[in-house]
Short mmCIF file of C-alpha atoms in Angstrom, two decimals:
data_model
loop_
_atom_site.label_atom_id
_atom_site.label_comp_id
_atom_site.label_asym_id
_atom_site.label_seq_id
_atom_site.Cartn_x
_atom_site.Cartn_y
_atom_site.Cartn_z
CA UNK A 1 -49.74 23.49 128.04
CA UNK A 2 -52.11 20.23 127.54
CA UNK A 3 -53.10 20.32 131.24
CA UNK A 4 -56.50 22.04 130.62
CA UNK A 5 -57.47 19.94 128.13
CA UNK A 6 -56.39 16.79 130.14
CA UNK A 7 -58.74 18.47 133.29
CA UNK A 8 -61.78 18.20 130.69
CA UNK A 9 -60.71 14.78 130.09
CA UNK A 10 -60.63 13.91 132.75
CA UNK A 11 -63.63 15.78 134.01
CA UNK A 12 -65.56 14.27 130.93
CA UNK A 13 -64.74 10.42 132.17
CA UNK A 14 -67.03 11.54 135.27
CA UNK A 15 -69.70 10.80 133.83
CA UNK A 16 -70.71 7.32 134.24
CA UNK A 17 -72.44 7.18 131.12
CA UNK A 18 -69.48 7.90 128.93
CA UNK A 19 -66.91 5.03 128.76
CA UNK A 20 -64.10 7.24 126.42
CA UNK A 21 -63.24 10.29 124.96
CA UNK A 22 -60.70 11.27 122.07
CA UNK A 23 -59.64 14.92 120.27
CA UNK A 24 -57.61 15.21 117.44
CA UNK A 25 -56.40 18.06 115.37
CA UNK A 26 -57.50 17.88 111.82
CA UNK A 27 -55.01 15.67 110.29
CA UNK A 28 -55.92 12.71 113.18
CA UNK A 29 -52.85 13.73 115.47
CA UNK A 30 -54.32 12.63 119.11
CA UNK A 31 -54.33 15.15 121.59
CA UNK A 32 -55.70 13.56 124.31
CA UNK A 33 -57.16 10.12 124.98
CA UNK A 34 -59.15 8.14 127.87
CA UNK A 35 -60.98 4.96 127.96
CA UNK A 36 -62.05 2.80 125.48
CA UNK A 37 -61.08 5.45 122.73
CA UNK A 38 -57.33 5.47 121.63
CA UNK A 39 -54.51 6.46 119.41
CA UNK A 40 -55.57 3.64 116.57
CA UNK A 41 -59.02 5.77 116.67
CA UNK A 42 -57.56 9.29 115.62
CA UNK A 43 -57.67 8.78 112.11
CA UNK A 44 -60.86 7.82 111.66
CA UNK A 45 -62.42 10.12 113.95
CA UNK A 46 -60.71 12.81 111.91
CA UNK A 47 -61.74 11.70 108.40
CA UNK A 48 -65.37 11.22 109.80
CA UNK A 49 -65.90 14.42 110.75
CA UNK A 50 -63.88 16.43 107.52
CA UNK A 51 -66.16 13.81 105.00
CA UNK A 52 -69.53 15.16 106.97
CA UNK A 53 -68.46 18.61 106.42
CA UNK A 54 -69.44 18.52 102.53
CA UNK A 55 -72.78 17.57 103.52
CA UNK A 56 -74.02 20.98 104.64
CA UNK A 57 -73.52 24.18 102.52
CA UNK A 58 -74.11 26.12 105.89
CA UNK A 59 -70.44 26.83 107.26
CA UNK A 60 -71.40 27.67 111.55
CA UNK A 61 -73.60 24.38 111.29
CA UNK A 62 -71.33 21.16 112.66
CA UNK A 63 -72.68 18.25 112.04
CA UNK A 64 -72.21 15.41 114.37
CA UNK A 65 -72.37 12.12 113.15
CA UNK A 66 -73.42 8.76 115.69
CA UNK A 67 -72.03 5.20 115.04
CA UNK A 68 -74.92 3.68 116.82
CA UNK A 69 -74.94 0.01 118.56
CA UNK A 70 -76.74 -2.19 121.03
CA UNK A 71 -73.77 -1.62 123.55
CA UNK A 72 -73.13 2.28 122.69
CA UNK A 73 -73.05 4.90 120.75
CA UNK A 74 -70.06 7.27 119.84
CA UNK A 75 -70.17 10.43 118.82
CA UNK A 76 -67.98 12.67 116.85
CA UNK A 77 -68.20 16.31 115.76
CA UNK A 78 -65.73 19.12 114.77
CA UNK A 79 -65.13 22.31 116.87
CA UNK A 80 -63.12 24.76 114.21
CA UNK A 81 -59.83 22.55 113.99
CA UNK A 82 -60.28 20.03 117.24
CA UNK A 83 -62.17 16.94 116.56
CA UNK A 84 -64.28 15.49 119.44
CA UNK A 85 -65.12 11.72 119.49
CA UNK A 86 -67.20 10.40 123.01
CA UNK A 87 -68.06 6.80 123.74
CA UNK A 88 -71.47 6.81 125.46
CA UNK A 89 -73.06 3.57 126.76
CA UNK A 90 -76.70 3.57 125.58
CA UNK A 91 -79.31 4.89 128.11
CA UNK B 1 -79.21 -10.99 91.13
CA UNK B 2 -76.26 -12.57 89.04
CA UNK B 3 -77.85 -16.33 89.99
CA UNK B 4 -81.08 -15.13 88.63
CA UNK B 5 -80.09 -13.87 85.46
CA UNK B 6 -78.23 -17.52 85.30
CA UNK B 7 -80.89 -19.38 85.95
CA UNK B 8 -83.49 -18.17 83.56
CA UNK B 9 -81.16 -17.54 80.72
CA UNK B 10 -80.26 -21.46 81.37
CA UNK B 11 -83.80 -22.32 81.35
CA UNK B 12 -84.96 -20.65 78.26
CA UNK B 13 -82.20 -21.59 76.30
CA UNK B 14 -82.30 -25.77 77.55
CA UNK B 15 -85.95 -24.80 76.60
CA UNK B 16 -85.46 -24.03 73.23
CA UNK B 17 -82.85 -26.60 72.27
CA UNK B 18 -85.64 -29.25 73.74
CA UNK B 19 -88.50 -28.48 71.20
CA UNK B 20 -86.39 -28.84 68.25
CA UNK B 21 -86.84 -25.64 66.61
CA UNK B 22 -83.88 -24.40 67.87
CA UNK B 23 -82.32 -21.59 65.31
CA UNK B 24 -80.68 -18.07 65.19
CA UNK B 25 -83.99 -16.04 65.50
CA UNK B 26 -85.41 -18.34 68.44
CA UNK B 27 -82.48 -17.79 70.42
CA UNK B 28 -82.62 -14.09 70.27
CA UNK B 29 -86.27 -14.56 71.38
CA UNK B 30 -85.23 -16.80 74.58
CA UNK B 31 -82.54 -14.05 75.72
CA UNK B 32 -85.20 -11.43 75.19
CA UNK B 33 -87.72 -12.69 77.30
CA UNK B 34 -85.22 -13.51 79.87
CA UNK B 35 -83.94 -9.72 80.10
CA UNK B 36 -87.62 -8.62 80.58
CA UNK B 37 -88.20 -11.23 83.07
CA UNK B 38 -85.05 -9.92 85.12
CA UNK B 39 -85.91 -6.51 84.11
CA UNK B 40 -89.70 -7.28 85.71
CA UNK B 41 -87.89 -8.90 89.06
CA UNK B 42 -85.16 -6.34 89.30
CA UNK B 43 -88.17 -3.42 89.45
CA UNK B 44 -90.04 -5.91 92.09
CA UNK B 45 -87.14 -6.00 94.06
CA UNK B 46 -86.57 -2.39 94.25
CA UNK B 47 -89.85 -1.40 94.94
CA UNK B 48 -90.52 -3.96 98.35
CA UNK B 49 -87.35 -2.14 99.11
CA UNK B 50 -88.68 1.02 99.15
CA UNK B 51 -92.19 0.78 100.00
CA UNK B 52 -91.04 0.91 103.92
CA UNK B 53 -88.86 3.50 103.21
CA UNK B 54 -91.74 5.60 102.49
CA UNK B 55 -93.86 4.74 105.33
CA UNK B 56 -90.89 6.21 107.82
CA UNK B 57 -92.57 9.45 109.92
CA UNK B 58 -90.68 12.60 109.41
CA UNK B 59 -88.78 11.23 106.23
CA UNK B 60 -87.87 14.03 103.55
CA UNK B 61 -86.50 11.95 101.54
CA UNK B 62 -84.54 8.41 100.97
CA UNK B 63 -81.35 6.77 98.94
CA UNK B 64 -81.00 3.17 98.50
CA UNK B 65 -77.28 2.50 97.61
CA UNK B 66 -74.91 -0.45 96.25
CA UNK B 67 -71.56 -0.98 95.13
CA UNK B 68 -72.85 -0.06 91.44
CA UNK B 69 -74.55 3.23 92.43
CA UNK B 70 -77.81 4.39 93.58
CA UNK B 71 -80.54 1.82 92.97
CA UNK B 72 -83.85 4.19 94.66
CA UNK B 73 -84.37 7.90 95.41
CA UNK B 74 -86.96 10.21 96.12
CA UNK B 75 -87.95 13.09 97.89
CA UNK B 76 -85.55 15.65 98.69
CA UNK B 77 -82.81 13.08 97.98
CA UNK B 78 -83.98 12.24 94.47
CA UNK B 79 -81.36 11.92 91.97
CA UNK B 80 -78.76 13.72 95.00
CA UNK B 81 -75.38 11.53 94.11
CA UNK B 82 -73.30 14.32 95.59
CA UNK B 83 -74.88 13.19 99.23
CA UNK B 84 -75.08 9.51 97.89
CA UNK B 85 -71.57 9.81 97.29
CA UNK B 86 -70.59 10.91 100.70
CA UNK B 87 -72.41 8.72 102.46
CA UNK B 88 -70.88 6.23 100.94
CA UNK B 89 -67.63 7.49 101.57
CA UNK B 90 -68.59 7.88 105.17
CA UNK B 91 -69.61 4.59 105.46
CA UNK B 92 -66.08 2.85 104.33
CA UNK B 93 -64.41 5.07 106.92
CA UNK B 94 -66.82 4.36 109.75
CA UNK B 95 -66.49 0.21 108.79
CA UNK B 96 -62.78 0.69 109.88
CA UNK B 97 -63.51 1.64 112.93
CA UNK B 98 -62.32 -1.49 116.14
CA UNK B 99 -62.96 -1.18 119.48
CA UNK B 100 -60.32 -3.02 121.08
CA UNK B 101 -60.25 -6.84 120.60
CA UNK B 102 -63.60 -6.26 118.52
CA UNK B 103 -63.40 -7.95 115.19
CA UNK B 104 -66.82 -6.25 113.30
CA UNK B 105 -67.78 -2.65 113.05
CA UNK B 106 -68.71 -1.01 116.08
CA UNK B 107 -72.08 0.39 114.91
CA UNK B 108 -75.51 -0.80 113.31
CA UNK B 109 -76.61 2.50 112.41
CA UNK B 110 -74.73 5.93 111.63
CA UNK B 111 -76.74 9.18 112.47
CA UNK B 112 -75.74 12.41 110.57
CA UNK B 113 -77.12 15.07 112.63
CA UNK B 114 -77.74 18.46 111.25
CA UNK B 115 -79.43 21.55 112.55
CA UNK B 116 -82.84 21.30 110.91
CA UNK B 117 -82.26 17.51 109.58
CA UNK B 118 -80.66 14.21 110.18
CA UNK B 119 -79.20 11.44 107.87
CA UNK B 120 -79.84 7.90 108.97
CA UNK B 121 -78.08 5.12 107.46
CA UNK B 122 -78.08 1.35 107.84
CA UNK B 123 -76.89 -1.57 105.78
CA UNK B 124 -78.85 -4.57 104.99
CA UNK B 125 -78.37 -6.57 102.20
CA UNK B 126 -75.22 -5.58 100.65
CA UNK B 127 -77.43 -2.17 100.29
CA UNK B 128 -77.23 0.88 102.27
CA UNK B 129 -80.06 2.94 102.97
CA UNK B 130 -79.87 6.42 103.84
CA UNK B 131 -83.06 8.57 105.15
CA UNK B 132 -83.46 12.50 105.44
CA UNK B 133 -85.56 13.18 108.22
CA UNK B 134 -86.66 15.84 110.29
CA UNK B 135 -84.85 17.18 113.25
CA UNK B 136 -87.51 17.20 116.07
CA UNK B 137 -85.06 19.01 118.75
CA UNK B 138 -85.98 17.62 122.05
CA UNK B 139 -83.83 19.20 125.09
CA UNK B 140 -82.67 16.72 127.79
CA UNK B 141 -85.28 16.17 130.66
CA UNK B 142 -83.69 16.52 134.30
CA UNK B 143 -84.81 13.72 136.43
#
């Protein structure tokens, strides 16, 4: 059933910019995982992203919020109930 | 702060004891003057913190936070402790965040990006600073 998603996963670790990639469900249950992101990261990519949702009144605007650093950035955003998190190198 | 507010109130008062005239009133006088003079540095303080703030291209608006609350706000942020608030939040959440074998936080800056604006946030200082800017879209350019 988790095949697709594991195809984008794997299809998103192509990209030689991005060094991981992590979803969770809304209460920080992984459901998929590659590179330098993990199963200790669920949690907090899942509380991130329901804490930045009080910051806009507008419901169909996601925010996505960037933990920026020398060696890379990661990114996290919520699409309906799957949180996203991707490890980019900076460019 | 705290070893400022020491310090003079230690001065004034070996000050006083020194010229003999030491008494009830005189005392009073010597913690006075020392709560306006940390009053004066306190305002000092806070304004060299914001004066860059201000100069930042785009900004809407800017929070200067600390453990006790919001020290600085203006703009579209002025007097906002619901975002202060979150932000904060935020920030304890994103400080728990390892990469593997990594012992500090894995970020020096946190970007909140919104359709037409975007929160950046920093911490210097024991302080965090949070700035509302404007979202310049710019759309990826193909090599």
């Amino acid at each position: 059933m988790e095949s697709t998603l594991e195809l984008h996963l794997d299809d998103t670790m192509k990209n030689p910019a991005i060094i991981g990639v992590l979803c969770t469900d809304q209460q920080g249950h992984i459901l998929g995982c590659r590179g330098s992101l993990s199963d200790e990261h669920g949690g907090v990519v899942s509380v991130l992203a329901r804490q930045v949702a009080s910051l806009t009144k507008d419901p169909t605007d996601s925010p996505t919020v960037c933990l920026e650093s020398d060696s890379g950035n990661i990114l996290v955003r919520a699409h309906g109930t799957i949180t996203v998190a991707v490890h980019k190198m900076s460019s | 702060m705290a070893s400022i507010n020491a310090y003079i109130l230690i001065y004034c008062d070996s000050a006083l004891c020194k010229s003999n005239v030491f008494s009830g009133s005189y005392c009073c006088s010597g913690y006075i003057v020392a709560y306006i003079l940390c009053t004066v540095v306190r305002l000092i303080t806070t304004s060299t913190l914001t004066q860059g703030l201000e100069r930042i291209p785009d900004q809407l608006g800017y929070l200067v936070i600390s453990e006790d609350g919001v020290l600085a706000s203006a703009g579209e942020l002025e007097n906002d402790e619901h975002t202060a608030g979150v932000i904060m939040q935020m920030m304890r959440t994103a400080c728990r965040f390892r990469l593997q074998g990594a012992a500090e936080p894995p970020f020096k800056r946190m970007s909140v990006m919104l359709e037409d604006y975007v929160y950046t946030v920093t911490v210097s200082g024991q302080k965090v600073f949070v700035v509302k800017r404007q979202n310049n879209h710019r759309e990826p350019v193909v090599v």
